Coordinates of C-alpha atoms and ligand atoms in Angstrom, one line a residue:
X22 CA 99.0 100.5 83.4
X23 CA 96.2 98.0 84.4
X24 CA 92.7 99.4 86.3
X25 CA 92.1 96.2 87.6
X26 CA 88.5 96.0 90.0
X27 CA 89.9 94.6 93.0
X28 CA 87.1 93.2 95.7
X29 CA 88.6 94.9 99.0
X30 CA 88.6 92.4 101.8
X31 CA 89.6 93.1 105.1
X32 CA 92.0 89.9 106.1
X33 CA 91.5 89.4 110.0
X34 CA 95.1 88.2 110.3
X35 CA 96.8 87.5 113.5
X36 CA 100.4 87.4 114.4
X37 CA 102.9 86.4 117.6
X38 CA 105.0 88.8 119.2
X39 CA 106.7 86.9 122.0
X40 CA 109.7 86.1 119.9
X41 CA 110.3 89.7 118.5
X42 CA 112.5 92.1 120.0
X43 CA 111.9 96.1 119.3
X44 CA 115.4 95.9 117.6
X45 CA 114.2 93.6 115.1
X46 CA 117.0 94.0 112.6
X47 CA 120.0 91.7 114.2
X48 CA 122.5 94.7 115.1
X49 CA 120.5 97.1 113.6
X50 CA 118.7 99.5 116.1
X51 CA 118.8 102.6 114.3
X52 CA 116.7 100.9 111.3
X53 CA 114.5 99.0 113.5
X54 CA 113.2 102.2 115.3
X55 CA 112.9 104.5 112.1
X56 CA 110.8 101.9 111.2
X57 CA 108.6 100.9 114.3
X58 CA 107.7 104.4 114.5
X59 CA 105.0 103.1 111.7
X60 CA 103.4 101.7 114.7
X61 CA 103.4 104.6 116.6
X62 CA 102.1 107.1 113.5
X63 CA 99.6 104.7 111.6
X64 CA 97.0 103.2 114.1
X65 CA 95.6 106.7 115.6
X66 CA 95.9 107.9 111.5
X67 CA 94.2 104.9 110.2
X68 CA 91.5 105.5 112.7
X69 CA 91.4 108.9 111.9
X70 CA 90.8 107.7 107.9
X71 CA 87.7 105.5 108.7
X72 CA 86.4 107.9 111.0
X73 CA 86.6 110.6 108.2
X74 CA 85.4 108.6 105.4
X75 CA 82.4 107.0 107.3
X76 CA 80.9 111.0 107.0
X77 CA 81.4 111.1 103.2
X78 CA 79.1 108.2 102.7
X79 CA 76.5 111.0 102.2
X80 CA 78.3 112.3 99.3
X81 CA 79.2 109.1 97.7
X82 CA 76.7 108.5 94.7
X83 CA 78.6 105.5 92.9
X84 CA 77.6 102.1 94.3
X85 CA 81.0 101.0 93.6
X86 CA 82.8 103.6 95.2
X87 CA 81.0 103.2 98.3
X88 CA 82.0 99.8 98.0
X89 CA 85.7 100.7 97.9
X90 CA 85.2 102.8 100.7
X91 CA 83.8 100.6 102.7
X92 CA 86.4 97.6 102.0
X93 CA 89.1 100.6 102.8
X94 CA 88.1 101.2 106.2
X95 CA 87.7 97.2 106.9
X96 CA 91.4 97.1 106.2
X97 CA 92.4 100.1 107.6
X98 CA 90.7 99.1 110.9
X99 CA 92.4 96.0 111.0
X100 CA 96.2 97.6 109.8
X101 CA 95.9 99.7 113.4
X102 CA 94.8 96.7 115.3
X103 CA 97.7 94.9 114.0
X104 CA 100.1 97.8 114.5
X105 CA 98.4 98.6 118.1
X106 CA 99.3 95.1 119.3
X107 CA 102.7 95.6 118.6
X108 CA 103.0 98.7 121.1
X109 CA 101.3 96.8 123.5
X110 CA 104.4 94.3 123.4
X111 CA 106.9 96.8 123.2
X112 CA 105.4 98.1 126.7
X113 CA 105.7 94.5 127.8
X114 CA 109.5 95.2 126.8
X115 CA 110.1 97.8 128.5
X116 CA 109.6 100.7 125.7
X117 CA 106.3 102.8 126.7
X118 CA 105.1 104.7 123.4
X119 CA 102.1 106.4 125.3
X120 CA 104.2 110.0 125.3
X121 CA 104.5 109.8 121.7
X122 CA 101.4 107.8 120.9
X123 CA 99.5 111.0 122.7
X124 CA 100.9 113.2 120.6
X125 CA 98.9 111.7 117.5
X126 CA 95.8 111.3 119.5
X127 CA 95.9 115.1 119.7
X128 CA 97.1 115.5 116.2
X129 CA 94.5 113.2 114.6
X130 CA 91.7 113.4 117.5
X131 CA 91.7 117.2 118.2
X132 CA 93.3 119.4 115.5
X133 CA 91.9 117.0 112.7
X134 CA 88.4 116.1 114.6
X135 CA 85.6 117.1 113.0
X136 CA 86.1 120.4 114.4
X137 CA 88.3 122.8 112.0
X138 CA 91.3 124.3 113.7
X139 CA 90.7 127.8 115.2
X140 CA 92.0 130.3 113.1
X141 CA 91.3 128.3 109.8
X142 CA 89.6 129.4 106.8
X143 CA 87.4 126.4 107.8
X144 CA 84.5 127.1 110.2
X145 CA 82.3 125.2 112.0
X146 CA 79.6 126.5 109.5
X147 CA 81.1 125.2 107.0
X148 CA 81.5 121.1 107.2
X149 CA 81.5 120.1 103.9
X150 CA 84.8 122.1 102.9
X151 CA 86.6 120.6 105.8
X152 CA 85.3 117.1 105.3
X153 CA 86.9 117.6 101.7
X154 CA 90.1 118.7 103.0
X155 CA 90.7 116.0 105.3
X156 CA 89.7 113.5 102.6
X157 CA 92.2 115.5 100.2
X158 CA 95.0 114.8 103.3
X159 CA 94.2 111.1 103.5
X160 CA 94.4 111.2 99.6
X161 CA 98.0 112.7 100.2
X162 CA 99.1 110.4 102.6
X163 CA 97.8 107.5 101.1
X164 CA 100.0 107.7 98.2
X165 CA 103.3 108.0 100.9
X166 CA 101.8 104.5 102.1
X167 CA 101.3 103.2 98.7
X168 CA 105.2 104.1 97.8
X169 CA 106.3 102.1 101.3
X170 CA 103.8 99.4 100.5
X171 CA 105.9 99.3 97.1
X172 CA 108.8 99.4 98.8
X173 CA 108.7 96.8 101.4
X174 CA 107.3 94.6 99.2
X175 CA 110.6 94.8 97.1
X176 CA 113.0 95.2 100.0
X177 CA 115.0 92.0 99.7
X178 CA 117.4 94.1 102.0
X179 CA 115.6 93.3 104.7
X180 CA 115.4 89.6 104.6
X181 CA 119.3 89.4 104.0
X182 CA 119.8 92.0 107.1
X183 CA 118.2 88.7 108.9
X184 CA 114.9 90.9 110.0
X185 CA 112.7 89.2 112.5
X186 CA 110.0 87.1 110.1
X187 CA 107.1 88.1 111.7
X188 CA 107.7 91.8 111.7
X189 CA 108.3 91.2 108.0
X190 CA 105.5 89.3 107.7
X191 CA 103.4 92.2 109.0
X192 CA 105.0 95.5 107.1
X193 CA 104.3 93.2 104.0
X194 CA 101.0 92.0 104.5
X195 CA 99.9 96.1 105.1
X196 CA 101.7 97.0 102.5
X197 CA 100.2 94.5 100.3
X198 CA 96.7 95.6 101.3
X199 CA 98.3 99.6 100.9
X200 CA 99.0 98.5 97.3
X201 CA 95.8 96.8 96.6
X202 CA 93.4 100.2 97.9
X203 CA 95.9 102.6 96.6
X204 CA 93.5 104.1 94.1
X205 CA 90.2 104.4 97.0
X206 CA 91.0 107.9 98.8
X207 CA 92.1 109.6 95.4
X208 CA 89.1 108.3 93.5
X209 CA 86.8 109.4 96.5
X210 CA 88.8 113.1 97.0
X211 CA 88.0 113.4 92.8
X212 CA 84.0 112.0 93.5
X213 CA 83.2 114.8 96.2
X214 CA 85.6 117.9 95.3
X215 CA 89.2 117.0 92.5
X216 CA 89.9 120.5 93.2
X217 CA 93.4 120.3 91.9
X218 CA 94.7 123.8 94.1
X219 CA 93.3 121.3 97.1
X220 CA 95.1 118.2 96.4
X221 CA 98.5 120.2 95.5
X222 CA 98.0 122.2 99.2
X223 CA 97.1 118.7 100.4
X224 CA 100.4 117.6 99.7
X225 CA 102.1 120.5 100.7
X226 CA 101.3 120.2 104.3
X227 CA 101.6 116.1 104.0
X228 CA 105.1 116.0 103.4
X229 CA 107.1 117.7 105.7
X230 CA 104.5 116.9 108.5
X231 CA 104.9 113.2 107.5
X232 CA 108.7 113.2 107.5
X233 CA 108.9 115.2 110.6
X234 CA 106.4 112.9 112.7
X235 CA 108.6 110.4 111.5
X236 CA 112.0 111.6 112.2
X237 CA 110.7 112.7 115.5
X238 CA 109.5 109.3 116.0
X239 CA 112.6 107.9 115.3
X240 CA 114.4 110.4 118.0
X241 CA 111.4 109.0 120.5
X242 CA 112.2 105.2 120.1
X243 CA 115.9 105.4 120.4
X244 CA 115.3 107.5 123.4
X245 CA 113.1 105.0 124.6
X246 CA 114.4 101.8 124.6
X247 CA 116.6 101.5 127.4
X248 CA 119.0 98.4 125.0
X249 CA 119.9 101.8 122.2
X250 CA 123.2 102.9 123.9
X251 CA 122.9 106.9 124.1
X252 CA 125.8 107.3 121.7
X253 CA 123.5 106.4 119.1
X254 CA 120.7 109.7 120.0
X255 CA 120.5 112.6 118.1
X256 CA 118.3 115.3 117.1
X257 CA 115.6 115.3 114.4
X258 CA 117.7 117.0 112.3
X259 CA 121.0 115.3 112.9
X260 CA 118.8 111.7 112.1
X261 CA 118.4 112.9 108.6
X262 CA 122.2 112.3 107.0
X263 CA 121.9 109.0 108.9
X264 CA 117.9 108.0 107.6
X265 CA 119.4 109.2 103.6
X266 CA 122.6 106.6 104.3
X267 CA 121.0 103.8 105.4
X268 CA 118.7 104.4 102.6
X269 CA 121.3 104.3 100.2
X270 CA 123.9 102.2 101.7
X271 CA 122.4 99.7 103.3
X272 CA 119.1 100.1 101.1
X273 CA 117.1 99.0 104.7
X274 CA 115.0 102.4 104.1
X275 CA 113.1 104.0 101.3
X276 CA 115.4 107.1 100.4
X277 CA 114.3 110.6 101.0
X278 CA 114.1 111.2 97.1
X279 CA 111.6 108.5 96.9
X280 CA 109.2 110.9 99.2
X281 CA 109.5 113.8 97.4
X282 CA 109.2 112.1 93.6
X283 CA 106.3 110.6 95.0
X284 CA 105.4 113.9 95.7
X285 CA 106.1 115.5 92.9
X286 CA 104.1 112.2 90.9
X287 CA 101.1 113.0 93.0
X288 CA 100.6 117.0 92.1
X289 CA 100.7 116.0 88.5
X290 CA 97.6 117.2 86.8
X291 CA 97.4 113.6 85.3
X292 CA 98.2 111.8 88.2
X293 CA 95.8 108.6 89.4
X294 CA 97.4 106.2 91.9
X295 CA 96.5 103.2 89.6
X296 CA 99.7 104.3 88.1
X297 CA 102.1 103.8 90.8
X298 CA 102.8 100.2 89.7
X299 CA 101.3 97.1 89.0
X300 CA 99.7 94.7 91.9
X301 CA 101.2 91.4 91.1
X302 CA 104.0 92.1 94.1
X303 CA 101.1 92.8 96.4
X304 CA 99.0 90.1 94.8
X305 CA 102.1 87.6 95.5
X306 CA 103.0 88.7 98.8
X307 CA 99.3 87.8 99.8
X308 CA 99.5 84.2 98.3
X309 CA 102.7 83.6 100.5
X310 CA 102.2 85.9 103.5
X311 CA 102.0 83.2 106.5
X312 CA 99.8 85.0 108.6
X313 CA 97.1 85.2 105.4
X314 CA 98.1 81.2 105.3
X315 CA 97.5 80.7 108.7
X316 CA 93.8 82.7 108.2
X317 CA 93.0 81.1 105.6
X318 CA 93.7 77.2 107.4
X319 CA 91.7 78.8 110.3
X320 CA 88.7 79.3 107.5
X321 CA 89.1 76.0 106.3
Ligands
LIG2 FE1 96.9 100.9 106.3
LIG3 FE1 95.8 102.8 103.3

């Protein structure tokens, strides 16, 4: 598979909500939510990311990597803006995400802050071990936002199913950008620790955590927007058999099995995300993406 040394740049896109409803899959409102829980998950998480790898710039002794670094919190700062603005039209709509929203500001600003958990093995006297295991977490969870960066990229599911173009236009252009700095929080987890026991635990704990912020998202949103008739609610558990048919029916989600193989990719002792597929989707989606076409006409 190619290595190829890709310049990170953050792309200060914009885009216009006015015309997009929260059900942005024409008669599709169970899809729509599973996936506008991304913006409910991935602004306080990306935060969380630049926050954390900001302190390892200590530890970083390759001018390169520190380059990477660098370019990956750029674009991760911009992916929450982007995601962020998109709540803030929802509540516009009608749909307040601040219940749920507060829950990841607790998850990602309390019991991952630069404080270790009470009760950890972690202490406060040792920093440095819990810097590396939340840099082994964001390793973990980038590689579940490199899969969906793959995966949306390819989803021609979703333009049949008529999805509104701007919401497109925004899942792609992230998961572009996801594709293109897939290999920067593995490559820095290896630079400062590569403890292999660490990156499988890592994982461990990112899974189900992952897929149960996300099915409980999903139980939030249909909850929340007033237009979801309640005849289409159910519990976290009885969304699963739902999330796996629309995955493999309609093919409008990435299928649980696509989670755990990637999974089960990443706790190989060979693994390196530069693996994971080759960039000329993500490289194409960004020549096309009209909100990276309208940026770069603003530049011109
Ligand atoms: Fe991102
Ligand atoms: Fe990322």
């Amino acid at each position: 598979m190619e290595v190829v040394p890709v310049r990170l740049e953050a792309r200060r896109v914009r885009f216009r909500w006015s015309d997009t409803s929260p059900d942005f899959i024409p008669n599709d409102p169970f899809t729509s939510h599973t996936i506008n829980v991304l913006h409910l998950l991935l602004p306080e998480g990306e935060r969380w990311f630049s926050r954390v790898f900001r302190q390892a710039d200590p530890l970083i002794t390759s001018e390169s990597l520190r380059e990477d670094v660098l370019g990956f919190i750029k674009q991760e700062s911009m992916h929450a803006q982007a995601h962020s603005a998109v709540l803030d039209h929802y509540a516009a709509r009608g749909i307040d995400t601040s219940p749920f929203t507060a829950k990841m500001e607790f998850l990602f600003g309390k019991l991952l802050s630069d404080t270790p958990p009470v009760g950890s093995d972690f202490t406060t006297n040792n920093p440095h071990e819990w810097l590396v295991a939340r840099i082994a977490l964001i390793a973990a969870i980038e590689q579940f936002t490199t899969m969906l960066g793959f995966w949306v990229l390819d989803a021609k599911e979703l333009d049949a199913a008529n999805a509104d173009r701007v919401m497109l236009d925004l899942l792609r252009w992230h998961g572009a950008e996801e594709v293109e700095h897939r290999s920067v929080a593995f490559d820095l987890f290896q630079h400062v620790s590569g403890d292999y026991r660490l990156r499988v635990a890592a994982m461990a704990l990112v899974l189900p955590v992952f897929l149960g912020i996300w099915f409980h998202g999903t139980r939030f949103m249909l909850e929340a927007d007033p237009d979801v008739p309640s005849s289409m609610r159910a519990s976290e558990l009885g969304l699963v058999p739902r999330f796996e048919w629309a995955a493999r029916r309609t093919k409008r989600l990435p299928s649980l099995a696509m989670f755990f193989a990637a999974a089960g990719r990443f706790v190989a002792p060979s693994f390196h995300p530069s693996k994971e597929g080759s960039m000329d989707g993500a490289i194409a989606y960004l020549a096309r993406s009209p909100a990276v076409a309208a940026l770069r006409s603003r530049a011109a």
